[in-house]
Structures are given as structure tokens and as C-alpha cells.
Amino acid sequence: SGQKSVSLKDGSAISQTVTVEGSCYYALSFFARGEGSQVGLNATVTFLTPSGSVSGGTLTVRQQDMSSSNRVFIYYQLITTAAPADATSARIDLAINASGSQAADLDDVSFLTL
């Protein structure tokens, strides 16, 4: 309730940092569709520790794999590697690559402990 979908054009990115517990696995999930046939995205999770950052995983949706139907969103999910024992937070980045004025619509983005 109260959530809105967001439309992101080529080169756009959104990022959020959230608190995590070390040694846990996480699931990043979202629904997406392209506003045009040449829209893709990269989703990454990076764990932050006192000694630096550690990759938790990357999900790449190629342009030819993104739905461009007005009524069809596809569900995507990334299961991370185990967070380092000393992880304090995770940064979630979603970056769009599209041609011209095309864009991606994202909805129901969540990041949960498994």
C-alpha cells in the first residue's frame, strides 16, 4: 500500500543502502518491463564491511529478455552470496540501459533476509 512503480530512462540508476546481518543470505526481487524493445537493466548488491565492500551478486537483464508489453511485468530475483560475518549494510543498485527515450518500469522492489 502506498507504493508506486517508477519509470527510469537510459543511464538512470537508483541506489539504497540498508542495514543487514552478517552471515545471512538475502533476496533482491522486483517486477520490471520495458517501455520499448531496447531496454535492459543491471541489479547489484554490495555488502559493506568495516574493511571495505564485498560483492553479494549481480543480475543482468539483457535488452532482448525484457518484456515490452504494456500489461506484462516480469518477476526477477537475485539470491545473494552469504553476507560477510562483519557486514553492517548492503547497497542495492539498479541501473538502466536503453536506447533513445525508452525506459524501464520497476515495481514492488524488495530486499529480504532468507
N, CA, C and O of each residue as an XYZ file, in Angstrom:
456
protein
N       0.838     -1.188      0.000
C       0.000      0.000      0.000
C       0.874      1.239      0.000
O       1.868      1.307      0.723
N       0.509      2.200     -0.796
C       1.265      3.440     -0.868
C       2.478      3.351     -1.773
O       3.159      4.355     -1.982
N       2.774      2.150     -2.327
C       3.928      2.000     -3.191
C       3.562      2.414     -4.603
O       2.431      2.231     -5.052
N       4.549      2.981     -5.297
C       4.355      3.377     -6.689
C       5.409      2.703     -7.531
O       6.512      2.427     -7.059
N       5.072      2.437     -8.775
C       6.094      1.961     -9.692
C       6.866      3.189    -10.173
O       6.364      4.311    -10.110
N       8.079      2.969    -10.649
C       8.925      4.064    -11.097
C       9.380      3.763    -12.522
O       9.616      2.607    -12.873
N       9.502      4.804    -13.340
C       9.985      4.678    -14.706
C      11.353      5.341    -14.791
O      11.506      6.507    -14.428
N      12.353      4.593    -15.272
C      13.721      5.093    -15.352
C      14.213      5.055    -16.785
O      14.123      4.021    -17.447
N      14.736      6.181    -17.271
C      15.244      6.284    -18.639
C      16.693      5.816    -18.720
O      17.320      5.542    -17.696
N      17.222      5.724    -19.937
C      18.585      5.274    -20.184
C      19.592      6.039    -19.332
O      19.544      7.266    -19.241
N      20.483      5.310    -18.723
C      21.517      5.917    -17.897
C      21.068      6.218    -16.482
O      21.883      6.629    -15.655
N      19.798      6.026    -16.184
C      19.296      6.277    -14.832
C      19.708      5.147    -13.909
O      19.894      4.007    -14.333
N      19.846      5.487    -12.647
C      20.163      4.481    -11.638
C      19.540      4.906    -10.319
O      19.436      6.093    -10.011
N      19.129      3.910     -9.552
C      18.667      4.178     -8.201
C      19.478      3.304     -7.259
O      19.899      2.205     -7.620
N      19.688      3.796     -6.067
C      20.521      3.097     -5.099
C      19.953      3.304     -3.709
O      19.427      4.372     -3.395
N      20.059      2.284     -2.882
C      19.655      2.414     -1.486
C      20.567      1.543     -0.641
O      20.935      0.440     -1.044
N      20.928      2.040      0.524
C      21.738      1.285      1.471
C      20.867      0.900      2.650
O      20.168      1.737      3.221
N      20.915     -0.386      3.014
C      20.083     -0.909      4.099
C      20.947     -1.664      5.096
O      22.012     -2.170      4.744
N      20.490     -1.738      6.328
C      21.187     -2.478      7.380
C      20.996     -3.977      7.166
O      19.895     -4.421      6.841
N      22.060     -4.756      7.345
C      21.986     -6.211      7.206
C      22.660     -6.889      8.390
O      23.370     -6.253      9.170
N      22.424     -8.195      8.507
C      23.111     -9.024      9.493
C      24.144     -9.863      8.769
O      23.874    -10.399      7.694
N      25.322     -9.979      9.352
C      26.370    -10.780      8.749
C      26.000    -12.249      8.685
O      25.187    -12.730      9.475
N      26.599    -12.960      7.742
C      26.449    -14.403      7.551
C      25.066    -14.829      7.057
O      24.769    -16.023      7.039
N      24.217    -13.883      6.658
C      22.880    -14.209      6.148
C      22.858    -14.106      4.625
O      23.674    -13.411      4.020
N      21.913    -14.809      4.028
C      21.631    -14.687      2.597
C      20.444    -13.746      2.429
O      19.591    -13.649      3.311
N      20.392    -13.053      1.295
C      19.319    -12.092      1.034
C      18.749    -12.305     -0.367
O      19.423    -12.813     -1.262
N      17.501    -11.906     -0.530
C      16.844    -11.976     -1.844
C      16.432    -10.572     -2.248
O      15.671     -9.910     -1.542
N      16.941    -10.123     -3.390
C      16.500     -8.875     -4.009
C      15.522     -9.282     -5.099
O      15.859    -10.092     -5.962
N      14.305     -8.725     -5.067
C      13.327     -9.069     -6.097
C      12.589     -7.814     -6.550
O      12.493     -6.824     -5.825
N      12.069     -7.892     -7.782
C      11.310     -6.769     -8.344
C      10.595     -7.242     -9.601
O      10.923     -8.286    -10.165
N       9.617     -6.460    -10.029
C       8.942     -6.656    -11.299
C       9.434     -5.564    -12.243
O       9.638     -4.426    -11.819
N       9.626     -5.898    -13.520
C      10.109     -4.900    -14.479
C       9.521     -5.157    -15.860
O       9.172     -6.283    -16.215
N       9.425     -4.075    -16.625
C       9.061     -4.151    -18.047
C       9.699     -2.962    -18.742
O       9.996     -1.946    -18.113
N       9.908     -3.098    -20.046
C      10.499     -2.021    -20.824
C       9.438     -1.191    -21.519
O       8.428     -1.717    -21.987
N       9.669      0.091    -21.582
C       8.842      0.988    -22.403
C       9.573      1.135    -23.726
O      10.167      2.174    -24.016
N       9.518      0.079    -24.520
C      10.253     -0.025    -25.767
C      10.948     -1.377    -25.803
O      11.000     -2.078    -24.792
N      11.480     -1.744    -26.958
C      12.058     -3.081    -27.117
C      13.559     -3.134    -26.837
O      14.148     -4.215    -26.859
N      14.181     -1.998    -26.579
C      15.625     -1.985    -26.320
C      15.915     -1.416    -24.937
O      16.513     -0.351    -24.791
N      15.470     -2.162    -23.922
C      15.639     -1.743    -22.534
C      16.196     -2.916    -21.738
O      15.661     -4.022    -21.814
N      17.249     -2.692    -20.985
C      17.834     -3.699    -20.114
C      18.176     -3.078    -18.785
O      18.053     -1.865    -18.611
N      18.610     -3.903    -17.835
C      18.994     -3.352    -16.528
C      20.002     -4.252    -15.848
O      20.122     -5.437    -16.159
N      20.725     -3.658    -14.909
C      21.660     -4.370    -14.048
C      21.266     -4.084    -12.604
O      21.077     -2.932    -12.214
N      21.146     -5.152    -11.820
C      20.871     -5.028    -10.395
C      22.062     -5.615     -9.649
O      22.482     -6.737     -9.933
N      22.603     -4.871     -8.707
C      23.737     -5.371     -7.931
C      23.500     -5.175     -6.443
O      22.854     -4.219     -6.013
N      24.039     -6.105     -5.672
C      24.027     -5.999     -4.214
C      25.482     -6.028     -3.766
O      26.229     -6.939     -4.124
N      25.877     -5.039     -2.990
C      27.233     -4.947     -2.466
C      27.153     -4.855     -0.955
O      26.505     -3.956     -0.421
N      27.813     -5.786     -0.255
C      27.845     -5.739      1.202
C      28.954     -4.803      1.654
O      30.049     -4.805      1.092
N      28.666     -4.008      2.666
C      29.631     -3.053      3.207
C      30.109     -3.547      4.566
O      29.310     -3.871      5.444
N      31.424     -3.597      4.718
C      32.046     -4.059      5.958
C      33.023     -2.986      6.442
O      33.347     -2.072      5.682
N      33.497     -3.072      7.679
C      34.478     -2.089      8.155
C      35.752     -2.058      7.308
O      36.430     -1.032      7.249
N      36.079     -3.173      6.654
C      37.312     -3.210      5.862
C      37.087     -2.982      4.371
O      38.039     -3.046      3.593
N      35.843     -2.717      3.953
C      35.591     -2.446      2.534
C      34.315     -3.082      2.035
O      33.492     -3.557      2.818
N      34.158     -3.086      0.710
C      32.938     -3.619      0.110
C      33.196     -4.991     -0.507
O      34.293     -5.290     -0.978
N      32.131     -5.825     -0.488
C      32.204     -7.192     -0.994
C      30.978     -7.431     -1.868
O      29.854     -7.158     -1.448
N      31.189     -7.939     -3.084
C      30.073     -8.200     -3.984
C      29.173     -9.288     -3.409
O      29.642    -10.333     -2.960
N      27.863     -9.016     -3.434
C      26.883    -10.004     -2.995
C      26.202    -10.671     -4.164
O      25.604    -11.736     -4.013
N      26.286    -10.046     -5.347
C      25.691    -10.639     -6.540
C      25.247     -9.598     -7.537
O      25.052     -8.431     -7.198
N      25.087    -10.036     -8.778
C      24.638     -9.180     -9.873
C      23.609     -9.934    -10.705
O      23.748    -11.130    -10.959
N      22.585     -9.217    -11.121
C      21.568     -9.756    -12.024
C      21.518     -8.837    -13.231
O      21.265     -7.640    -13.093
N      21.755     -9.389    -14.413
C      21.699     -8.616    -15.656
C      20.511     -9.074    -16.475
O      20.364    -10.263    -16.755
N      19.659     -8.131    -16.861
C      18.534     -8.417    -17.748
C      18.885     -7.793    -19.091
O      18.921     -6.570    -19.230
N      19.143     -8.638    -20.072
C      19.515     -8.158    -21.406
C      18.316     -7.521    -22.095
O      17.168     -7.843    -21.790
N      18.594     -6.617    -23.025
C      17.515     -5.917    -23.729
C      16.548     -6.883    -24.399
O      15.339     -6.653    -24.372
N      17.049     -7.958    -24.999
C      16.155     -8.887    -25.692
C      15.325     -9.739    -24.726
O      14.396    -10.423    -25.158
N      15.647     -9.708    -23.419
C      14.925    -10.518    -22.438
C      13.893     -9.729    -21.627
O      13.138    -10.320    -20.855
N      13.852     -8.421    -21.790
C      12.910     -7.580    -21.038
C      11.576     -7.517    -21.770
O      11.538     -7.297    -22.981
N      10.495     -7.708    -21.047
C       9.157     -7.590    -21.636
C       8.911     -6.144    -22.050
O       9.264     -5.215    -21.324
N       8.303     -5.960    -23.219
C       7.951     -4.599    -23.647
C       6.437     -4.462    -23.812
O       5.956     -3.492    -24.397
N       5.696     -5.431    -23.296
C       4.236     -5.377    -23.353
C       3.713     -4.393    -22.313
O       4.220     -4.348    -21.192
N       2.703     -3.606    -22.676
C       2.134     -2.634    -21.742
C       1.551     -3.274    -20.494
O       1.487     -2.631    -19.447
N       1.130     -4.514    -20.585
C       0.439     -5.150    -19.463
C       1.235     -6.262    -18.796
O       0.742     -6.891    -17.859
N       2.449     -6.515    -19.254
C       3.209     -7.649    -18.733
C       4.484     -7.192    -18.035
O       5.403     -6.675    -18.670
N       4.526     -7.388    -16.730
C       5.744     -7.206    -15.954
C       6.330     -8.591    -15.713
O       5.581     -9.549    -15.520
N       7.638     -8.715    -15.719
C       8.306     -9.979    -15.416
C       8.921     -9.867    -14.026
O       9.443     -8.819    -13.645
N       8.851    -10.957    -13.281
C       9.400    -11.015    -11.919
C      10.855    -11.456    -12.002
O      11.175    -12.438    -12.672
N      11.735    -10.729    -11.320
C      13.153    -11.057    -11.274
C      13.577    -11.200     -9.816
O      13.077    -10.499     -8.937
N      14.517    -12.127     -9.576
C      15.005    -12.322     -8.206
C      16.490    -12.661     -8.238
O      16.945    -13.448     -9.068
N      17.229    -12.057     -7.328
C      18.656    -12.313     -7.138
C      18.844    -12.811     -5.709
O      18.460    -12.133     -4.756
N      19.436    -13.998     -5.560
C      19.790    -14.515     -4.239
C      21.277    -14.206     -4.052
O      22.104    -14.588     -4.880
N      21.609    -13.520     -2.973
C      22.996    -13.111     -2.752
C      23.844    -14.270     -2.225
O      23.333    -15.308     -1.803
N      25.136    -14.052     -2.267
C      26.049    -14.916     -1.523
C      25.827    -14.587     -0.047
O      25.158    -13.604      0.272
N      26.371    -15.384      0.839
C      26.249    -15.081      2.270
C      26.969    -13.771      2.554
O      28.084    -13.548      2.082
N      26.331    -12.919      3.317
C      26.971    -11.655      3.701
C      28.190    -11.970      4.565
O      28.151    -12.901      5.370
N      29.269    -11.208      4.408
C      30.414    -11.414      5.292
C      29.978    -11.298      6.755
O      29.041    -10.562      7.066
N      30.646    -12.015      7.644
C      30.277    -12.026      9.066
C      30.272    -10.628      9.666
O      29.502    -10.354     10.588
N      31.127     -9.733      9.153
C      31.209     -8.376      9.715
C      30.451     -7.334      8.878
O      30.668     -6.133      9.035
N      29.574     -7.794      8.000
C      28.794     -6.854      7.178
C      27.857     -6.043      8.062
O      27.215     -6.577      8.966
N      27.790     -4.743      7.785
C      26.898     -3.856      8.539
C      25.732     -3.372      7.698
O      24.669     -3.045      8.226
N      25.935     -3.326      6.376
C      24.876     -2.859      5.485
C      25.112     -3.404      4.082
O      26.158     -3.977      3.776
N      24.096     -3.202      3.239
C      24.194     -3.597      1.836
C      23.702     -2.441      0.979
O      22.731     -1.768      1.324
N      24.382     -2.218     -0.141
C      23.957     -1.198     -1.100
C      23.327     -1.919     -2.286
O      23.940     -2.804     -2.883
N      22.110     -1.537     -2.618
C      21.386     -2.104     -3.748
C      21.386     -1.057     -4.852
O      20.962      0.078     -4.635
N      21.860     -1.435     -6.035
C      21.911     -0.525     -7.178
C      21.130     -1.128     -8.334
O      21.295     -2.305     -8.657
N      20.283     -0.322     -8.953
C      19.555     -0.711    -10.159
C      19.883      0.312    -11.242
O      19.586      1.497    -11.088
N      20.495     -0.142    -12.339
C      20.918      0.754    -13.418
C      20.258      0.333    -14.728
O      20.191     -0.854    -15.049
N      19.776      1.315    -15.473
C      19.044      1.072    -16.712
C      19.919      1.386    -17.920
O      20.636      2.387    -17.938
N      19.851      0.508    -18.944
C      20.474      0.813    -20.232
C      19.395      0.636    -21.294
O      18.808     -0.437    -21.434
N      19.148      1.700    -22.032
C      18.073      1.712    -23.025
C      18.453      2.605    -24.196
O      19.334      3.457    -24.085
N      17.788      2.400    -25.304
C      18.041      3.220    -26.489
C      17.102      4.422    -26.516
O      15.921      4.311    -26.188
N      17.642      5.560    -26.910
C      16.835      6.772    -27.083
C      16.048      7.147    -25.854
O      16.593      7.207    -24.751
N      14.762      7.401    -26.040
C      13.914      7.841    -24.922
C      13.181      6.672    -24.272
O      12.237      6.883    -23.511
N      13.604      5.440    -24.562
C      12.975      4.285    -23.947
C      13.328      4.234    -22.460
O      14.311      4.833    -22.024
N      12.512      3.509    -21.689
C      12.694      3.478    -20.235
C      12.281      2.117    -19.693
O      11.698      1.302    -20.409
N      12.586      1.880    -18.430
C      12.160      0.670    -17.732
C      11.214      1.068    -16.612
O      11.428      2.073    -15.933
N      10.174      0.278    -16.425
C       9.259      0.455    -15.297
C       9.589     -0.609    -14.268
O       9.666     -1.792    -14.598
N       9.786     -0.196    -13.025
C      10.065     -1.109    -11.923
C       8.951     -1.010    -10.902
O       8.408      0.070    -10.667
N       8.608     -2.142    -10.293
C       7.550     -2.160     -9.298
C       7.870     -3.200     -8.237
O       8.544     -4.191     -8.519
N       7.396     -2.982     -7.033
C       7.467     -3.935     -5.920
C       8.879     -4.435     -5.665
O       9.098     -5.643     -5.576
N       9.842     -3.523     -5.544
C      11.218     -3.876     -5.249
C      11.310     -4.240     -3.770
O      10.849     -3.488     -2.912
N      11.917     -5.413     -3.468
C      12.075     -5.803     -2.066
C      13.429     -6.443     -1.845
O      14.042     -6.970     -2.773
N      13.888     -6.390     -0.603
C      15.175     -6.971     -0.195
C      14.930     -7.636      1.147
O      14.726     -6.961      2.157
N      14.950     -8.965      1.152
C      14.560     -9.717      2.347
C      15.639    -10.698      2.777
O      16.400    -11.202      1.952
N      15.698    -10.963      4.080
C      16.587    -11.996      4.619
C      15.994    -13.358      4.321
O      14.786    -13.558      4.453
N      16.836    -14.293      3.920
C      16.360    -15.671      3.691
C      16.615    -16.524      4.906
O      16.285    -17.710      4.907
